[in-house]
PDB file of C-alpha atoms in Angstrom:
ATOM      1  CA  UNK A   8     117.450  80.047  73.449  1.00 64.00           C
ATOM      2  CA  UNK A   9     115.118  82.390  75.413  1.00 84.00           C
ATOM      3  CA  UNK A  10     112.277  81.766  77.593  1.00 88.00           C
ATOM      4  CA  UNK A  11     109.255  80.262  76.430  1.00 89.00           C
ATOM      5  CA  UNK A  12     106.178  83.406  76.806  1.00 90.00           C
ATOM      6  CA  UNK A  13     104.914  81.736  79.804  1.00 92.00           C
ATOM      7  CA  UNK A  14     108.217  82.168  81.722  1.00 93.00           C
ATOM      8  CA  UNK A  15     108.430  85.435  80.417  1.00 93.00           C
ATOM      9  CA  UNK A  16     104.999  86.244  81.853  1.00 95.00           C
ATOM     10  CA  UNK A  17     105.711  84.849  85.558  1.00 94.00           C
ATOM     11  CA  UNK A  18     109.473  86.804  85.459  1.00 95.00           C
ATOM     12  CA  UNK A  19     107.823  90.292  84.137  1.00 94.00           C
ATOM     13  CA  UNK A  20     104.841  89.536  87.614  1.00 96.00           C
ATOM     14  CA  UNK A  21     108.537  88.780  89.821  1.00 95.00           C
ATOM     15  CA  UNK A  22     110.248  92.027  88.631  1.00 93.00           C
ATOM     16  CA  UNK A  23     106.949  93.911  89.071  1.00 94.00           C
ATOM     17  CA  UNK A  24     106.686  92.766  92.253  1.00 95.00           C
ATOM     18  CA  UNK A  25     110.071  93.695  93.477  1.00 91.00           C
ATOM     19  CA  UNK A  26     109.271  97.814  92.250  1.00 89.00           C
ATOM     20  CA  UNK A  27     106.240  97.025  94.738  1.00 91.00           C
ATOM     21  CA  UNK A  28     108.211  96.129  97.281  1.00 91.00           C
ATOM     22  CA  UNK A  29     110.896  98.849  97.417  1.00 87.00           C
ATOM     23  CA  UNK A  30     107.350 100.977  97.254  1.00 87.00           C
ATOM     24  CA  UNK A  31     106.256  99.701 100.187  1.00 90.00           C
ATOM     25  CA  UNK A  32     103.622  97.253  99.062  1.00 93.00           C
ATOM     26  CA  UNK A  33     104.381  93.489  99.379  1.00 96.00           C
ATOM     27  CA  UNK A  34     101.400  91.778  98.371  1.00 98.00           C
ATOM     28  CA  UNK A  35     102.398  91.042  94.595  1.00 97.00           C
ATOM     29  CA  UNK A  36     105.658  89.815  95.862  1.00 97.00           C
ATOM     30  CA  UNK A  37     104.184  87.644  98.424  1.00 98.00           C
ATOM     31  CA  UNK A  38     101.625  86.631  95.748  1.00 97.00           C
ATOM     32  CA  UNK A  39     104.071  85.427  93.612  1.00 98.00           C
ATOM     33  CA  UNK A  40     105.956  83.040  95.893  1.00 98.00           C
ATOM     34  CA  UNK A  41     104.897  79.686  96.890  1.00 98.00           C
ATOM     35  CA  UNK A  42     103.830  78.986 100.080  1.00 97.00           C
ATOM     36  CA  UNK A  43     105.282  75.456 100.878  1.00 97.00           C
ATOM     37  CA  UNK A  44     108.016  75.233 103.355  1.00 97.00           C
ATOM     38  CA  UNK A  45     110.603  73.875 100.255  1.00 97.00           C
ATOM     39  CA  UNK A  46     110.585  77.328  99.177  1.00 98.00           C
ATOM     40  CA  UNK A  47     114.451  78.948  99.660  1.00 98.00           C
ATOM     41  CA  UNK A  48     115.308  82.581  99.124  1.00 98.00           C
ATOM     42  CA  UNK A  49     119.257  83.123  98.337  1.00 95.00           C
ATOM     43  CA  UNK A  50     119.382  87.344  97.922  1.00 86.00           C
ATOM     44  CA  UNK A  51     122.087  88.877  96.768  1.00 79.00           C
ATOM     45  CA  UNK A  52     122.993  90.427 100.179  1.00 76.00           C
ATOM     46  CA  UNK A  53     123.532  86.643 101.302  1.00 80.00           C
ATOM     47  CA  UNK A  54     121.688  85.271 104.194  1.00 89.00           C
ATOM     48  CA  UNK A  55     118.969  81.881 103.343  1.00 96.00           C
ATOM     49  CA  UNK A  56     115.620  82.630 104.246  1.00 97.00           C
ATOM     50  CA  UNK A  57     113.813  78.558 103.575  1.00 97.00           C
ATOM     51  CA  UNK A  58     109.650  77.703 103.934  1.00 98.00           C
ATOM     52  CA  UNK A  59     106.725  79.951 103.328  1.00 97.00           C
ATOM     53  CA  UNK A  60     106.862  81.787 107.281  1.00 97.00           C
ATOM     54  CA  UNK A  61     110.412  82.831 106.561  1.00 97.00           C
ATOM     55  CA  UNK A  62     110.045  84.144 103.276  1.00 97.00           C
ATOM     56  CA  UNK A  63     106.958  86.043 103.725  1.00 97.00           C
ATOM     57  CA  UNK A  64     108.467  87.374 107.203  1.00 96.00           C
ATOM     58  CA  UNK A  65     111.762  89.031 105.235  1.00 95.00           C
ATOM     59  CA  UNK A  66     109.738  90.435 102.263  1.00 95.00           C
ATOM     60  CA  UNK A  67     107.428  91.288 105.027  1.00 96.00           C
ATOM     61  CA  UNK A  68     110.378  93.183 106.498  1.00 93.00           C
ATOM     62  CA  UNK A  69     112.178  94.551 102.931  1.00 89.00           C
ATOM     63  CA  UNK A  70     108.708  96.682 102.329  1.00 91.00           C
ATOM     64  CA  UNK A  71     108.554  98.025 105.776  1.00 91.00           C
ATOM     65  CA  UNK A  72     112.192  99.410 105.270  1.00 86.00           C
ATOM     66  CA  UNK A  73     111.443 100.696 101.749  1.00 83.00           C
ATOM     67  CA  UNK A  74     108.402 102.377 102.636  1.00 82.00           C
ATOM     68  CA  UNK A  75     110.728 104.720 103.852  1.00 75.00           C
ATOM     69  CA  UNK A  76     112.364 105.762 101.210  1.00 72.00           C
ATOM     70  CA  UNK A  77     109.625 104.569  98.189  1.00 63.00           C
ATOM     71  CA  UNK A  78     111.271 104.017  94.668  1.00 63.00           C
ATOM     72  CA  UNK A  79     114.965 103.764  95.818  1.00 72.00           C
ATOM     73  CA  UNK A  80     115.708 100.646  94.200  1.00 77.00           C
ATOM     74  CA  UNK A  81     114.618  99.281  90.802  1.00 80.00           C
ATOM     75  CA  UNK A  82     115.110  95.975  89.206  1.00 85.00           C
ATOM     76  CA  UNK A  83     114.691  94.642  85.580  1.00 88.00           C
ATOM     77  CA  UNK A  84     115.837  91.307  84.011  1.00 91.00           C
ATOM     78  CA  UNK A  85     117.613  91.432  80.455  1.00 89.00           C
ATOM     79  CA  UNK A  86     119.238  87.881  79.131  1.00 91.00           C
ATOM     80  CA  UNK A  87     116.104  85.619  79.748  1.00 93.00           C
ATOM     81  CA  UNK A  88     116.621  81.757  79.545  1.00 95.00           C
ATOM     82  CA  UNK A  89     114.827  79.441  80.822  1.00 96.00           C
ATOM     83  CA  UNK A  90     112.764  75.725  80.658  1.00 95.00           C
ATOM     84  CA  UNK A  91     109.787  74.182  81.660  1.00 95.00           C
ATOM     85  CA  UNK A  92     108.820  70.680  81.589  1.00 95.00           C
ATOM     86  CA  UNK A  93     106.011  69.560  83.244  1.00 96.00           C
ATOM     87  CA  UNK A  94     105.428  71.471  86.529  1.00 97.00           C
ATOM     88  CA  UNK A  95     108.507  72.433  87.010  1.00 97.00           C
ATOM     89  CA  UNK A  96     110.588  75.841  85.001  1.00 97.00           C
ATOM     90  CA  UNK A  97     113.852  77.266  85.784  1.00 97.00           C
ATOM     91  CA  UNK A  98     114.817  80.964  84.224  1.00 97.00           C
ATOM     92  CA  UNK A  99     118.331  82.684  84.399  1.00 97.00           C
ATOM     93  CA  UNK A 100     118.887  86.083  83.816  1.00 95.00           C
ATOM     94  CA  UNK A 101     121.061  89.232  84.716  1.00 94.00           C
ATOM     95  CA  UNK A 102     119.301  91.505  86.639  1.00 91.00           C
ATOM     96  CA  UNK A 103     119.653  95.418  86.306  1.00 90.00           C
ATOM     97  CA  UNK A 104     119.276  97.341  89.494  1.00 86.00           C
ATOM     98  CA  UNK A 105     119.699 100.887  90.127  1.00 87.00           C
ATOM     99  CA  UNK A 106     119.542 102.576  93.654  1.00 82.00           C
ATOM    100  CA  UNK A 107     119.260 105.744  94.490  1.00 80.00           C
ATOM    101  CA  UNK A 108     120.160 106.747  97.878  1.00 76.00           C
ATOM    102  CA  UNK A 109     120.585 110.571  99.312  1.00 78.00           C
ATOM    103  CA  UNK A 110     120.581 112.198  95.757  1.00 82.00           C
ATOM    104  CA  UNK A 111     122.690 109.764  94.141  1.00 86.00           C
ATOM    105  CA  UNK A 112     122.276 106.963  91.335  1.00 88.00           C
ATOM    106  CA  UNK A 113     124.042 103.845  90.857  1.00 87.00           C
ATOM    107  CA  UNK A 114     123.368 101.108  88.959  1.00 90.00           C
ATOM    108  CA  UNK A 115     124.918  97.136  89.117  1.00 86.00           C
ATOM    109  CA  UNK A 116     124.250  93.794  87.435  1.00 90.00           C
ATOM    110  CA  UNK A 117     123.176  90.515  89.783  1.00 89.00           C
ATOM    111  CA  UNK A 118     122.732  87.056  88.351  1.00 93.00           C
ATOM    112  CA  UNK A 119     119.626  85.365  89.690  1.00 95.00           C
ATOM    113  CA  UNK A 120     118.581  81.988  89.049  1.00 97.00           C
ATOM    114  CA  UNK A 121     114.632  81.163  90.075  1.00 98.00           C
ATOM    115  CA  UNK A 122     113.030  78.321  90.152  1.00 98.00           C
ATOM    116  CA  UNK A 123     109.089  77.684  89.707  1.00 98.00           C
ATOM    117  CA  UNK A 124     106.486  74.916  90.192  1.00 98.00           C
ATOM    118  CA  UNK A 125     103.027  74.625  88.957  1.00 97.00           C
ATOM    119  CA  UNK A 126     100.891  74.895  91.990  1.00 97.00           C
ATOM    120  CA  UNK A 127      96.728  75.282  91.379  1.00 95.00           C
ATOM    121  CA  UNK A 128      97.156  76.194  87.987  1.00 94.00           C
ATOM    122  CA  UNK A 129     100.071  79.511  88.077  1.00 94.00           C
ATOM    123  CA  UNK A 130     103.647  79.311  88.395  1.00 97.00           C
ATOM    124  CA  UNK A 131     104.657  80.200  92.107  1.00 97.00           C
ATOM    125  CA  UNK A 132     108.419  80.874  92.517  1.00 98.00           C
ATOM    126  CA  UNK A 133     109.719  78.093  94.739  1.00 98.00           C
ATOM    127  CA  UNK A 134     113.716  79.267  94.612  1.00 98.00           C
ATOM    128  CA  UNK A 135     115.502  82.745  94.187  1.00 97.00           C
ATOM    129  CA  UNK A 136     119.475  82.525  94.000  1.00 97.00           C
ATOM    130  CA  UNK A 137     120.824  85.787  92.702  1.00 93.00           C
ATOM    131  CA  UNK A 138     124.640  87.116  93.675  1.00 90.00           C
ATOM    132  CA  UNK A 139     126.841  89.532  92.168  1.00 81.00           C
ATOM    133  CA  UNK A 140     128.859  88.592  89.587  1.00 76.00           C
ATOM    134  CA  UNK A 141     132.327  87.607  89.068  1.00 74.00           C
ATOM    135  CA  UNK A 142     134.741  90.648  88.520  1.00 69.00           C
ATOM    136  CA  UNK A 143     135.904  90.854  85.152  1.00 51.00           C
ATOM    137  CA  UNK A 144     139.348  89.387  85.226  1.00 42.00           C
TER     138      UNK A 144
END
């Protein structure tokens, strides 16, 4: 199925953005966002963060803490899907991230789930869910 090149575009500006962040730099991530108050954040550490103030106040927050330690964590999304009809897309993907903390790598898989809408023209992310996924049984 895949994602259409337009959905492809606004995922590769997300994932971008997050290697910003855990540099220390949030503007791309707060760029990419939209800045109603239906926007919801679901991380994979848990916690809701819901409306425009919130979100920009924890991404805010996440570059602050990275900034002291630049480049420890590093996202990518492999398994693209995703839809768009009219102003609104969805994508689903797996997400690779690999942190590296005190000398040591390790890498894990999160499932994330975002939701856009057209605003002005661009596709602004209006919902993140990403969690873990299931163990293998």
């Amino acid at each position: 199925m895949g994602a259409p090149p337009e959905l492809q575009q606004v995922t590769a500006r997300f994932y971008d953005a997050v290697n910003h962040l855990q540099c220390g730099d949030p503007a791309p991530m707060l760029a990419v966002w939209s800045h109603s108050a239906e926007a919801t954040n679901l991380g994979p550490r848990g916690g809701r963060q819901q409306g425009w103030a919130d979100i920009a106040a924890y991404f805010m927050h996440a570059a602050e803490l990275a900034a002291g330690s630049p480049g420890a964590i590093a996202a990518s999304a492999i398994d693209l899907v995703g839809v768009s009809a009219g102003d609104l897309a969805y994508t689903c993907c797996t997400e690779h991230v690999r942190v590296t903390r005190h000398g040591e790598t390790k890498q894990f898989s999160a499932r994330a789930t975002h939701v856009y809408r057209r605003e002005a023209g661009s596709w602004k992310l209006l919902h993140r869910h990403a969690d873990a996924p299931p163990a293998a049984e």
